[in-house]
CSV table of C-alpha atoms in Angstrom, one decimal:
chain,number,residue,atom,x,y,z
L,1,UNK,CA,-19.5,-12.3,-10.6
L,2,UNK,CA,-17.7,-9.1,-9.5
L,3,UNK,CA,-16.4,-6.7,-12.1
L,4,UNK,CA,-12.7,-6.9,-11.7
L,5,UNK,CA,-12.0,-3.7,-13.4
L,6,UNK,CA,-14.2,-1.7,-10.9
L,7,UNK,CA,-12.4,0.5,-8.4
L,8,UNK,CA,-13.7,1.4,-5.0
L,9,UNK,CA,-15.8,4.4,-4.5
L,10,UNK,CA,-16.3,6.5,-1.3
L,11,UNK,CA,-19.5,5.2,0.5
L,12,UNK,CA,-19.1,6.6,4.1
L,13,UNK,CA,-17.1,8.6,6.4
L,14,UNK,CA,-17.3,9.0,10.2
L,15,UNK,CA,-15.4,10.6,13.0
L,16,UNK,CA,-14.8,8.7,16.4
L,17,UNK,CA,-15.5,11.2,19.1
L,18,UNK,CA,-12.7,11.2,21.7
L,19,UNK,CA,-13.6,9.4,24.8
L,20,UNK,CA,-10.9,10.8,27.2
L,21,UNK,CA,-11.9,11.7,30.6
L,22,UNK,CA,-11.3,15.3,29.8
L,23,UNK,CA,-12.6,17.1,26.7
L,24,UNK,CA,-9.9,17.1,23.8
L,25,UNK,CA,-9.6,19.8,21.4
L,26,UNK,CA,-8.6,19.4,17.6
L,27,UNK,CA,-4.9,19.4,18.6
L,28,UNK,CA,-5.3,16.6,21.2
L,29,UNK,CA,-2.9,13.6,20.7
L,30,UNK,CA,-5.8,11.4,20.7
L,31,UNK,CA,-7.4,13.0,17.6
L,32,UNK,CA,-5.6,11.0,14.8
L,33,UNK,CA,-5.7,7.4,13.6
L,34,UNK,CA,-2.3,6.1,12.6
L,35,UNK,CA,-2.9,2.5,11.5
L,36,UNK,CA,-5.6,0.3,10.3
L,37,UNK,CA,-5.4,-3.6,9.7
L,38,UNK,CA,-8.2,-6.0,8.7
L,39,UNK,CA,-8.6,-9.3,10.5
L,40,UNK,CA,-7.2,-11.9,8.2
L,41,UNK,CA,-8.3,-15.1,9.7
L,42,UNK,CA,-12.2,-15.0,9.2
L,43,UNK,CA,-13.7,-17.6,6.8
L,44,UNK,CA,-14.5,-16.5,3.3
L,45,UNK,CA,-17.8,-14.7,3.1
L,46,UNK,CA,-17.6,-13.3,6.6
L,47,UNK,CA,-18.2,-9.7,7.2
L,48,UNK,CA,-14.9,-8.0,7.2
L,49,UNK,CA,-13.6,-6.8,10.6
L,50,UNK,CA,-10.8,-4.2,11.0
L,51,UNK,CA,-8.9,-2.6,13.9
L,52,UNK,CA,-7.8,1.0,13.8
L,53,UNK,CA,-5.3,2.6,16.3
L,54,UNK,CA,-5.0,6.2,17.4
L,55,UNK,CA,-2.5,7.5,20.0
L,56,UNK,CA,-4.8,6.7,22.8
L,57,UNK,CA,-7.5,4.3,21.3
L,58,UNK,CA,-7.9,1.0,19.5
L,59,UNK,CA,-11.2,0.6,17.6
L,60,UNK,CA,-12.5,-2.7,16.3
L,61,UNK,CA,-15.3,-2.5,13.8
L,62,UNK,CA,-17.4,-4.7,11.5
L,63,UNK,CA,-18.7,-4.0,8.1
L,64,UNK,CA,-21.9,-5.8,7.4
L,65,UNK,CA,-22.9,-6.6,3.8
L,66,UNK,CA,-24.3,-3.8,1.8
L,67,UNK,CA,-25.5,-3.4,-1.8
L,68,UNK,CA,-24.5,-0.5,-4.0
L,69,UNK,CA,-27.7,1.2,-3.1
L,70,UNK,CA,-27.8,0.6,0.5
L,71,UNK,CA,-26.0,2.7,3.1
L,72,UNK,CA,-22.8,1.3,4.4
L,73,UNK,CA,-22.9,0.8,8.1
L,74,UNK,CA,-19.8,0.4,10.3
L,75,UNK,CA,-20.7,-1.5,13.5
L,76,UNK,CA,-18.2,-0.7,16.4
L,77,UNK,CA,-17.5,-4.0,18.2
L,78,UNK,CA,-15.1,-2.7,20.8
L,79,UNK,CA,-13.2,0.5,21.9
L,80,UNK,CA,-10.0,0.0,23.9
L,81,UNK,CA,-8.6,3.1,25.5
L,82,UNK,CA,-5.0,3.2,26.5
L,83,UNK,CA,-4.9,4.5,30.0
L,84,UNK,CA,-1.1,4.5,30.1
L,85,UNK,CA,0.0,8.1,30.5
L,86,UNK,CA,3.2,7.3,28.5
L,87,UNK,CA,1.3,5.5,25.7
L,88,UNK,CA,1.1,7.1,22.3
L,89,UNK,CA,0.3,4.4,19.8
L,90,UNK,CA,1.2,4.4,16.1
L,91,UNK,CA,0.9,0.7,15.0
L,92,UNK,CA,-1.3,-2.3,15.1
L,93,UNK,CA,-1.4,-5.9,13.8
L,94,UNK,CA,-3.4,-9.1,14.2
L,95,UNK,CA,-2.7,-12.5,15.7
L,96,UNK,CA,-4.9,-15.2,17.3
L,97,UNK,CA,-4.9,-17.6,20.2
L,98,UNK,CA,-3.8,-21.1,18.8
L,99,UNK,CA,-6.0,-22.8,21.4
L,100,UNK,CA,-9.2,-20.8,21.7
L,101,UNK,CA,-9.1,-19.1,18.3
L,102,UNK,CA,-9.8,-15.7,20.1
L,103,UNK,CA,-8.5,-12.8,17.9
L,104,UNK,CA,-5.6,-10.8,19.3
L,105,UNK,CA,-5.0,-7.2,18.5
L,106,UNK,CA,-1.4,-6.0,19.0
L,107,UNK,CA,-0.9,-2.3,19.6
L,108,UNK,CA,2.5,-0.4,20.0
L,109,UNK,CA,3.8,3.1,20.1
L,110,UNK,CA,6.1,5.6,21.9
L,111,UNK,CA,6.3,3.6,25.2
L,112,UNK,CA,8.4,0.9,23.3
L,113,UNK,CA,5.9,-1.8,24.4
L,114,UNK,CA,3.8,-4.1,22.4
L,115,UNK,CA,0.4,-4.7,24.2
L,116,UNK,CA,-1.6,-7.8,23.1
L,117,UNK,CA,-5.3,-7.6,23.6
L,118,UNK,CA,-7.8,-10.5,23.5
L,119,UNK,CA,-10.7,-8.9,21.4
L,120,UNK,CA,-13.2,-11.5,22.6
L,121,UNK,CA,-12.5,-10.7,26.2
L,122,UNK,CA,-11.8,-7.0,25.7
L,123,UNK,CA,-8.8,-7.1,27.9
L,124,UNK,CA,-5.0,-6.7,27.9
L,125,UNK,CA,-3.4,-10.3,28.2
L,126,UNK,CA,0.3,-9.6,27.6
L,127,UNK,CA,3.0,-7.0,27.0
L,128,UNK,CA,6.1,-7.5,25.0
L,129,UNK,CA,9.1,-5.4,26.2
L,130,UNK,CA,12.5,-5.2,24.6
L,131,UNK,CA,12.8,-2.2,22.3
L,132,UNK,CA,14.8,0.8,23.4
L,133,UNK,CA,12.7,3.4,21.6
L,134,UNK,CA,9.2,4.0,20.2
L,135,UNK,CA,7.7,1.4,17.9
L,136,UNK,CA,6.4,2.7,14.7
L,137,UNK,CA,5.2,-0.2,12.7
L,138,UNK,CA,4.0,-3.8,13.3
L,139,UNK,CA,3.5,-6.7,10.9
L,140,UNK,CA,2.4,-10.3,11.2
L,141,UNK,CA,3.9,-13.1,9.3
L,142,UNK,CA,1.6,-14.4,6.5
L,143,UNK,CA,2.8,-18.0,7.3
L,144,UNK,CA,2.5,-18.0,11.1
L,145,UNK,CA,0.1,-15.7,13.0
L,146,UNK,CA,2.1,-16.1,16.1
L,147,UNK,CA,5.2,-14.5,14.5
L,148,UNK,CA,5.4,-10.6,14.6
L,149,UNK,CA,7.8,-8.0,13.4
L,150,UNK,CA,8.3,-4.6,15.0
L,151,UNK,CA,10.3,-1.5,13.6
L,152,UNK,CA,11.5,1.0,16.3
L,153,UNK,CA,13.3,4.3,16.9
L,154,UNK,CA,16.2,2.2,18.4
L,155,UNK,CA,17.1,1.3,14.7
L,156,UNK,CA,16.3,-2.4,15.2
L,157,UNK,CA,13.7,-4.8,13.9
L,158,UNK,CA,12.6,-7.4,16.4
L,159,UNK,CA,10.9,-10.7,15.5
L,160,UNK,CA,8.6,-12.0,18.2
L,161,UNK,CA,6.9,-15.3,18.8
L,162,UNK,CA,3.5,-15.5,20.7
L,163,UNK,CA,4.0,-19.3,20.9
L,164,UNK,CA,3.8,-20.7,24.5
L,165,UNK,CA,7.2,-22.3,24.1
L,166,UNK,CA,8.7,-18.8,23.8
L,167,UNK,CA,6.7,-17.3,26.8
L,168,UNK,CA,9.9,-16.6,28.7
L,169,UNK,CA,11.8,-15.2,25.7
L,170,UNK,CA,9.4,-13.9,23.1
L,171,UNK,CA,11.9,-12.1,21.2
L,172,UNK,CA,13.5,-14.8,19.0
L,173,UNK,CA,15.4,-12.7,16.5
L,174,UNK,CA,17.0,-9.2,16.4
L,175,UNK,CA,17.9,-7.4,13.2
L,176,UNK,CA,20.3,-4.6,13.7
L,177,UNK,CA,24.0,-4.0,13.7
L,178,UNK,CA,24.9,-2.4,10.4
L,179,UNK,CA,21.3,-2.3,9.0
L,180,UNK,CA,20.1,1.2,9.9
L,181,UNK,CA,21.5,4.4,11.5
L,182,UNK,CA,18.3,6.2,12.4
L,183,UNK,CA,14.6,5.7,13.5
L,184,UNK,CA,12.7,3.1,11.6
L,185,UNK,CA,9.2,3.7,10.2
L,186,UNK,CA,8.3,0.7,8.3
L,187,UNK,CA,8.5,-3.2,8.3
L,188,UNK,CA,6.8,-5.7,6.1
L,189,UNK,CA,6.9,-9.5,5.6
L,190,UNK,CA,7.3,-11.4,2.3
L,191,UNK,CA,4.5,-13.7,1.5
L,192,UNK,CA,6.7,-16.6,2.2
L,193,UNK,CA,7.5,-15.4,5.8
L,194,UNK,CA,11.2,-15.9,5.1
L,195,UNK,CA,12.1,-12.2,4.4
L,196,UNK,CA,11.5,-8.8,5.9
L,197,UNK,CA,11.8,-5.4,4.5
L,198,UNK,CA,12.6,-2.3,6.7
L,199,UNK,CA,13.0,1.5,6.1
L,200,UNK,CA,13.1,4.6,8.1
L,201,UNK,CA,14.6,8.1,8.5
L,202,UNK,CA,18.1,7.2,7.1
L,203,UNK,CA,16.4,6.8,3.7
L,204,UNK,CA,17.8,3.2,3.6
L,205,UNK,CA,15.8,0.2,2.6
L,206,UNK,CA,16.9,-3.3,3.8
L,207,UNK,CA,15.9,-6.8,3.1
L,208,UNK,CA,16.6,-9.4,5.8
L,209,UNK,CA,16.4,-13.2,5.7
L,210,UNK,CA,14.7,-14.5,8.7
L,211,UNK,CA,16.5,-17.7,10.2
L,212,UNK,CA,14.5,-20.8,11.0
L,213,UNK,CA,12.8,-20.1,14.4
L,214,UNK,CA,13.0,-23.0,16.9
L,215,UNK,CA,9.8,-24.5,18.2
L,216,UNK,CA,11.7,-24.8,21.6
L,217,UNK,CA,12.5,-22.2,24.2
L,218,UNK,CA,15.5,-20.0,23.2
L,219,UNK,CA,17.7,-18.3,25.9
L,220,UNK,CA,19.0,-15.6,23.7
L,221,UNK,CA,17.5,-14.1,20.4
L,222,UNK,CA,19.4,-14.8,17.1
L,223,UNK,CA,21.2,-11.6,16.1
L,224,UNK,CA,21.6,-10.6,12.5
L,225,UNK,CA,24.1,-7.7,12.1
L,226,UNK,CA,23.8,-7.4,8.2
L,227,UNK,CA,21.0,-7.4,5.7
L,228,UNK,CA,21.1,-9.3,2.5
L,229,UNK,CA,20.3,-6.3,0.6
L,230,UNK,CA,20.6,-2.7,1.4
L,231,UNK,CA,20.2,0.6,-0.6
L,232,UNK,CA,19.8,4.2,-0.1
L,233,UNK,CA,19.5,4.9,-3.9
L,234,UNK,CA,15.9,4.4,-4.4
L,235,UNK,CA,14.9,7.6,-2.5
L,236,UNK,CA,16.4,10.9,-1.5
L,237,UNK,CA,14.5,11.3,1.9
L,238,UNK,CA,13.1,9.4,4.7
L,239,UNK,CA,11.3,6.3,3.6
L,240,UNK,CA,7.9,5.9,5.6
L,241,UNK,CA,6.4,3.0,3.8
L,242,UNK,CA,7.9,-0.2,2.2
L,243,UNK,CA,6.1,-3.4,1.2
L,244,UNK,CA,6.5,-6.6,-0.9
L,245,UNK,CA,4.4,-7.1,-3.9
L,246,UNK,CA,5.2,-10.5,-4.7
L,247,UNK,CA,9.1,-10.5,-5.2
L,248,UNK,CA,8.9,-6.9,-6.3
L,249,UNK,CA,9.1,-3.9,-3.7
L,250,UNK,CA,6.9,-0.8,-3.3
L,251,UNK,CA,8.3,2.1,-1.4
L,252,UNK,CA,7.5,5.8,-0.7
L,253,UNK,CA,9.6,8.7,0.7
L,254,UNK,CA,8.7,12.1,2.2
L,255,UNK,CA,8.9,15.1,-0.2
L,256,UNK,CA,8.9,13.0,-3.4
L,257,UNK,CA,5.1,12.8,-4.2
L,258,UNK,CA,5.6,9.4,-5.7
L,259,UNK,CA,5.5,5.6,-4.9
L,260,UNK,CA,8.2,3.5,-6.7
L,261,UNK,CA,7.8,0.0,-7.9
L,262,UNK,CA,11.2,-1.8,-8.2
L,263,UNK,CA,12.9,-5.2,-8.0
L,264,UNK,CA,16.2,-6.5,-6.5
L,265,UNK,CA,18.2,-8.1,-9.3
L,266,UNK,CA,19.0,-11.7,-8.6
L,267,UNK,CA,16.3,-12.0,-5.9
L,268,UNK,CA,13.8,-14.8,-6.2
L,269,UNK,CA,11.7,-16.4,-3.4
L,270,UNK,CA,11.8,-19.6,-5.4
L,271,UNK,CA,15.5,-20.0,-4.6
L,272,UNK,CA,16.8,-21.3,-1.3
L,273,UNK,CA,17.2,-18.4,1.3
L,274,UNK,CA,20.7,-17.2,1.6
L,275,UNK,CA,22.5,-17.9,4.9
L,276,UNK,CA,23.7,-15.3,7.4
L,277,UNK,CA,27.2,-15.8,6.2
L,278,UNK,CA,26.2,-14.7,2.7
L,279,UNK,CA,25.1,-11.3,3.9
L,280,UNK,CA,27.5,-8.5,2.4
L,281,UNK,CA,29.6,-7.3,5.3
L,282,UNK,CA,32.1,-5.1,3.5
L,283,UNK,CA,31.4,-1.5,4.2
L,284,UNK,CA,32.4,0.9,1.4
L,285,UNK,CA,31.0,4.5,2.0
L,286,UNK,CA,31.2,5.2,-1.9
L,287,UNK,CA,28.6,2.4,-2.5
L,288,UNK,CA,25.1,3.1,-1.5
L,289,UNK,CA,23.8,-0.4,-2.5
L,290,UNK,CA,25.2,-3.8,-1.4
L,291,UNK,CA,23.5,-7.1,-2.3
L,292,UNK,CA,23.9,-10.8,-1.6
L,293,UNK,CA,21.8,-11.6,-4.6
L,294,UNK,CA,23.9,-9.8,-7.2
L,295,UNK,CA,27.2,-9.3,-5.3
L,296,UNK,CA,29.3,-8.2,-8.3
L,297,UNK,CA,28.2,-6.0,-11.2
L,298,UNK,CA,29.1,-6.8,-14.9
L,299,UNK,CA,27.8,-5.7,-18.4
L,300,UNK,CA,25.3,-8.6,-18.2
L,301,UNK,CA,24.3,-7.4,-14.6
L,302,UNK,CA,24.9,-3.6,-14.5
L,303,UNK,CA,22.7,-2.7,-11.4
L,304,UNK,CA,21.8,-4.2,-8.1
L,305,UNK,CA,18.0,-3.0,-8.5
L,306,UNK,CA,15.8,-1.9,-11.2
L,307,UNK,CA,13.2,0.8,-11.1
L,308,UNK,CA,10.0,-0.4,-12.9
L,309,UNK,CA,7.3,2.1,-12.3
L,310,UNK,CA,6.6,5.5,-10.6
L,311,UNK,CA,3.2,6.3,-9.2
L,312,UNK,CA,2.3,10.0,-8.8
L,313,UNK,CA,1.0,11.0,-5.5
L,314,UNK,CA,0.5,14.7,-5.6
L,315,UNK,CA,-0.1,17.2,-2.7
L,316,UNK,CA,1.7,15.2,0.1
L,317,UNK,CA,3.7,18.4,1.0
L,318,UNK,CA,6.1,17.9,3.9
L,319,UNK,CA,3.9,15.3,5.6
L,320,UNK,CA,5.6,12.0,6.4
L,321,UNK,CA,4.0,8.8,7.9
L,322,UNK,CA,1.6,8.6,5.0
L,323,UNK,CA,1.4,4.9,4.1
L,324,UNK,CA,-0.1,3.0,1.1
L,325,UNK,CA,-1.3,-0.6,0.8
L,326,UNK,CA,-1.5,-2.9,-2.2
L,327,UNK,CA,-4.4,-5.4,-2.4
L,328,UNK,CA,-3.1,-8.5,-4.2
L,329,UNK,CA,-4.7,-12.0,-4.0
L,330,UNK,CA,-4.9,-15.1,-6.3
L,331,UNK,CA,-7.4,-14.5,-9.2
L,332,UNK,CA,-7.8,-10.7,-8.4
L,333,UNK,CA,-6.5,-7.6,-10.0
L,334,UNK,CA,-3.7,-5.9,-7.9
L,335,UNK,CA,-4.8,-2.5,-6.8
L,336,UNK,CA,-2.7,0.1,-5.1
L,337,UNK,CA,-4.3,2.7,-2.9
L,338,UNK,CA,-2.9,5.8,-1.1
L,339,UNK,CA,-4.3,8.9,0.6
L,340,UNK,CA,-2.5,12.2,0.4
L,341,UNK,CA,-2.4,15.2,2.6
L,342,UNK,CA,-5.2,17.0,0.9
L,343,UNK,CA,-8.0,14.4,1.4
L,344,UNK,CA,-7.5,12.6,-2.0
L,345,UNK,CA,-7.5,8.8,-2.1
L,346,UNK,CA,-5.9,7.5,-5.2
L,347,UNK,CA,-6.1,4.0,-6.9
L,348,UNK,CA,-4.1,2.3,-9.5
L,349,UNK,CA,-5.3,-1.1,-11.0
L,350,UNK,CA,-2.0,-2.8,-12.2
L,351,UNK,CA,-3.9,-5.0,-14.6
L,352,UNK,CA,-4.9,-2.0,-16.6
L,353,UNK,CA,-1.3,-1.4,-17.7
L,354,UNK,CA,-1.1,-4.7,-19.7
L,355,UNK,CA,-4.6,-4.3,-21.1
L,356,UNK,CA,-3.9,-0.7,-22.2
L,357,UNK,CA,-0.6,-1.7,-23.8
L,358,UNK,CA,-2.4,-4.5,-25.8
L,359,UNK,CA,-5.0,-2.0,-26.8
L,360,UNK,CA,-2.7,0.5,-28.2
L,361,UNK,CA,-0.6,-2.1,-30.0
L,362,UNK,CA,-3.9,-3.3,-31.6
L,363,UNK,CA,-4.6,0.2,-32.9
L,364,UNK,CA,-1.1,0.6,-34.2
L,365,UNK,CA,-1.2,-2.8,-36.0
L,366,UNK,CA,-4.5,-1.5,-37.8
L,367,UNK,CA,-2.9,1.7,-38.7
L,368,UNK,CA,0.2,-0.1,-40.1
L,369,UNK,CA,-1.9,-2.9,-42.0
L,370,UNK,CA,-2.7,-2.2,-45.6
L,371,UNK,CA,-5.8,-4.5,-45.1
L,372,UNK,CA,-7.0,-2.8,-42.0
L,373,UNK,CA,-10.6,-3.3,-43.1
L,374,UNK,CA,-10.2,-7.0,-42.9
L,375,UNK,CA,-8.8,-7.0,-39.5
L,376,UNK,CA,-11.2,-7.5,-36.5
L,377,UNK,CA,-12.0,-4.3,-34.7
L,378,UNK,CA,-9.9,-3.4,-31.6
L,379,UNK,CA,-12.3,-3.2,-28.6
L,380,UNK,CA,-11.7,-0.3,-26.3
L,381,UNK,CA,-11.5,-1.2,-22.7
L,382,UNK,CA,-14.7,0.2,-20.9
L,383,UNK,CA,-12.5,2.1,-18.2
L,384,UNK,CA,-10.8,4.2,-20.9
L,385,UNK,CA,-12.7,7.5,-21.2
L,386,UNK,CA,-13.0,8.1,-25.1
L,387,UNK,CA,-13.3,11.3,-27.0
L,388,UNK,CA,-13.4,11.5,-30.8
L,389,UNK,CA,-12.3,14.6,-32.6
L,390,UNK,CA,-15.5,17.0,-32.9
L,391,UNK,CA,-17.1,17.2,-36.3
L,392,UNK,CA,-17.3,20.7,-37.9
L,393,UNK,CA,-20.8,21.8,-38.6
L,394,UNK,CA,-21.3,23.7,-42.0
L,395,UNK,CA,-22.3,27.4,-41.6
L,396,UNK,CA,-24.8,28.1,-44.3
L,397,UNK,CA,-25.0,31.8,-43.4
L,398,UNK,CA,-21.4,32.5,-44.4
L,399,UNK,CA,-20.2,33.4,-47.8
L,400,UNK,CA,-18.8,31.0,-50.2
L,401,UNK,CA,-15.3,32.5,-49.8
L,402,UNK,CA,-15.5,32.3,-46.0
L,403,UNK,CA,-16.7,28.8,-46.2
L,404,UNK,CA,-13.8,27.8,-48.4
L,405,UNK,CA,-11.3,29.5,-46.1
L,406,UNK,CA,-12.8,27.5,-43.1
L,407,UNK,CA,-12.6,24.2,-44.9
L,408,UNK,CA,-8.9,24.8,-45.9
L,409,UNK,CA,-8.2,25.8,-42.1
L,410,UNK,CA,-9.8,22.5,-41.0
L,411,UNK,CA,-7.7,20.5,-43.4
L,412,UNK,CA,-4.6,22.0,-42.0
L,413,UNK,CA,-2.8,20.7,-38.7
L,414,UNK,CA,-4.4,22.3,-35.7
L,415,UNK,CA,-2.3,23.2,-32.7
L,416,UNK,CA,-5.2,22.4,-30.4
L,417,UNK,CA,-5.0,18.8,-29.2
L,418,UNK,CA,-8.8,18.8,-28.6
L,419,UNK,CA,-9.2,18.8,-32.4
L,420,UNK,CA,-6.4,16.8,-33.6
L,421,UNK,CA,-7.2,13.2,-34.7
L,422,UNK,CA,-4.6,10.5,-34.2
L,423,UNK,CA,-4.4,6.9,-33.4
L,424,UNK,CA,-7.8,5.1,-33.9
L,425,UNK,CA,-9.5,8.4,-34.6
L,426,UNK,CA,-9.2,9.5,-31.0
L,427,UNK,CA,-8.1,13.0,-30.2
L,428,UNK,CA,-4.5,13.7,-29.3
L,429,UNK,CA,-5.7,15.1,-26.0
L,430,UNK,CA,-7.5,11.9,-25.2
L,431,UNK,CA,-4.4,9.9,-26.1
L,432,UNK,CA,-2.2,12.0,-24.0
L,433,UNK,CA,-4.5,11.7,-20.9
L,434,UNK,CA,-4.5,8.0,-21.4
L,435,UNK,CA,-0.7,7.9,-21.6
L,436,UNK,CA,-0.4,9.9,-18.3
L,437,UNK,CA,-2.4,7.1,-16.5
L,438,UNK,CA,-1.7,3.8,-18.3
L,439,UNK,CA,1.6,4.1,-20.2
L,440,UNK,CA,4.2,2.4,-18.1
L,441,UNK,CA,7.1,2.2,-20.6
L,442,UNK,CA,9.1,5.0,-18.8
L,443,UNK,CA,9.9,3.9,-15.3
L,444,UNK,CA,10.7,7.4,-14.2
L,445,UNK,CA,7.5,9.1,-15.5
L,446,UNK,CA,5.0,9.6,-12.9
L,447,UNK,CA,1.7,7.7,-13.5
L,448,UNK,CA,-1.4,9.6,-12.5
L,449,UNK,CA,-4.1,7.7,-10.5
L,450,UNK,CA,-6.7,5.6,-12.4
L,451,UNK,CA,-9.4,6.9,-9.9
L,452,UNK,CA,-9.3,9.5,-7.2
L,453,UNK,CA,-11.9,9.9,-4.5
L,454,UNK,CA,-12.1,13.2,-2.4
L,455,UNK,CA,-13.5,14.4,0.9
L,456,UNK,CA,-15.0,17.8,1.0
L,457,UNK,CA,-12.9,20.6,2.2
L,458,UNK,CA,-9.5,18.9,1.6
L,459,UNK,CA,-8.4,19.1,5.2
L,460,UNK,CA,-8.0,15.4,5.8
L,461,UNK,CA,-4.6,13.8,6.0
L,462,UNK,CA,-4.7,10.1,5.3
L,463,UNK,CA,-2.2,8.1,7.5
L,464,UNK,CA,-2.8,4.4,6.5
L,465,UNK,CA,-4.8,2.3,4.0
L,466,UNK,CA,-6.2,-1.1,4.7
L,467,UNK,CA,-7.9,-3.6,2.3
L,468,UNK,CA,-10.4,-6.2,3.4
L,469,UNK,CA,-9.2,-9.9,2.7
L,470,UNK,CA,-11.5,-10.2,-0.3
L,471,UNK,CA,-10.8,-6.7,-1.7
L,472,UNK,CA,-14.4,-5.3,-1.5
L,473,UNK,CA,-13.6,-2.6,1.0
L,474,UNK,CA,-10.8,-0.2,1.2
L,475,UNK,CA,-10.5,1.9,4.5
L,476,UNK,CA,-8.5,5.1,4.9
L,477,UNK,CA,-7.7,6.5,8.5
L,478,UNK,CA,-6.1,9.6,9.5
L,479,UNK,CA,-6.4,13.1,10.9
L,480,UNK,CA,-9.2,14.1,13.2
L,481,UNK,CA,-10.0,10.4,14.1
L,482,UNK,CA,-11.7,10.1,10.7
L,483,UNK,CA,-12.4,6.9,8.9
L,484,UNK,CA,-13.2,6.8,5.2
L,485,UNK,CA,-14.9,3.7,3.8
L,486,UNK,CA,-14.5,2.8,0.1
L,487,UNK,CA,-16.4,-0.1,-1.4
L,488,UNK,CA,-16.8,-2.0,-4.6
L,489,UNK,CA,-18.8,-5.1,-5.6
L,490,UNK,CA,-21.7,-4.3,-3.3
L,491,UNK,CA,-23.6,-7.3,-2.0
L,492,UNK,CA,-27.1,-7.6,-1.0
L,493,UNK,CA,-27.9,-7.6,2.8
L,494,UNK,CA,-28.3,-11.1,3.8
L,495,UNK,CA,-27.0,-13.5,6.4
L,496,UNK,CA,-23.3,-13.9,6.1
L,497,UNK,CA,-20.8,-16.4,7.3
L,498,UNK,CA,-20.2,-15.6,11.1
L,499,UNK,CA,-16.8,-14.2,11.9
L,500,UNK,CA,-15.2,-12.8,15.0
């Protein structure tokens, strides 16, 4: 059984050499990966497969099983080079042919077109056209692999259907109007497939309710002019990544060096989805947030949203288009991963916050109890680095007077946290370090990573993170066409279930 508390470690790194017809230097537009997505439709136990996209390439790779002692191999299955001179791709997502089961990789970028590639055949089979500006992000509905969302510079989100019934009009829904005023950077589906998040340069984050999509041909896309929730108060700069975590939301903005976890008050996916008529349409420039889920504020409901946690992502500088990814699956610990502009990949295990709180409360209960000796010991989690206060060694060479003075000094409070004993006999410095990583009681206090993996030199800029469906691999792609492979729960090399 896998150790759920284990966090991934860096196992391999490789650079895909540019295969353009003419040699490319380090500043070539082809020399950077911008997106990575794992294929989500393989059977359990199959070797994970991912697609990564740079401005001129799409690369499909397989990760064969590897134990913790074996080298990690990355098998390149297919390289697709975009020969379109106007093409400069930033985003990708997966779908599949409902009849043949062939995997489809969708790629999009500056040319405002979504290109659909049959990975089995290795060829372009379809192009979706409709956006009036470059496309910066793509997402596939978790409930239907034929439903795709795209976010573009034309300030709109388009919902596409790859079903044969919609072949003549694949754009089935258009989210625009009063939603955004500037280029979009991020789009994400809720697990239910009924809601979509969007964000971009205008620092606005919107939540949209997707209407029921007809199984028949539609002449004109359904147009939604107003989101059911909209705010520009969570961040103070352009928002380049926003995702659902259950019914909660994670988002990040340029210049802020943090990822924020927050919730929309009154929103629950267990409730019936609101109708288009329930979307707030009154525009009041003095209000930066409007919501259909808590339309009026009161003493019992003082805010439209609540900030829950802040994750510290140091050294991002002025870089934007740095995107995180959360792994969450039934029975697994949720783990957040992000790579900054200085080659540091950071991980947070959200299950540790509860375990840490229970551990500290146990220590406090023993400290308060008059019968602490009768209480069972409080077991320290193995992932908490422990340091007890150092013991003072007697110096037999000193005089009795100097020895007495040293004993008196030791008995006095020391300003050095390394020598201060506190809760549970741990040093104050240790408790402070734990608090910086695991204390989530202050929603505005930046929480340091639980683990950080670095690449030598610190010159790598991570653009996107991807998790394998079972959470054993975490891939980071970014500058220099570089791919970082992190792994946990290593498996022995043996025959695995066939996949794509």
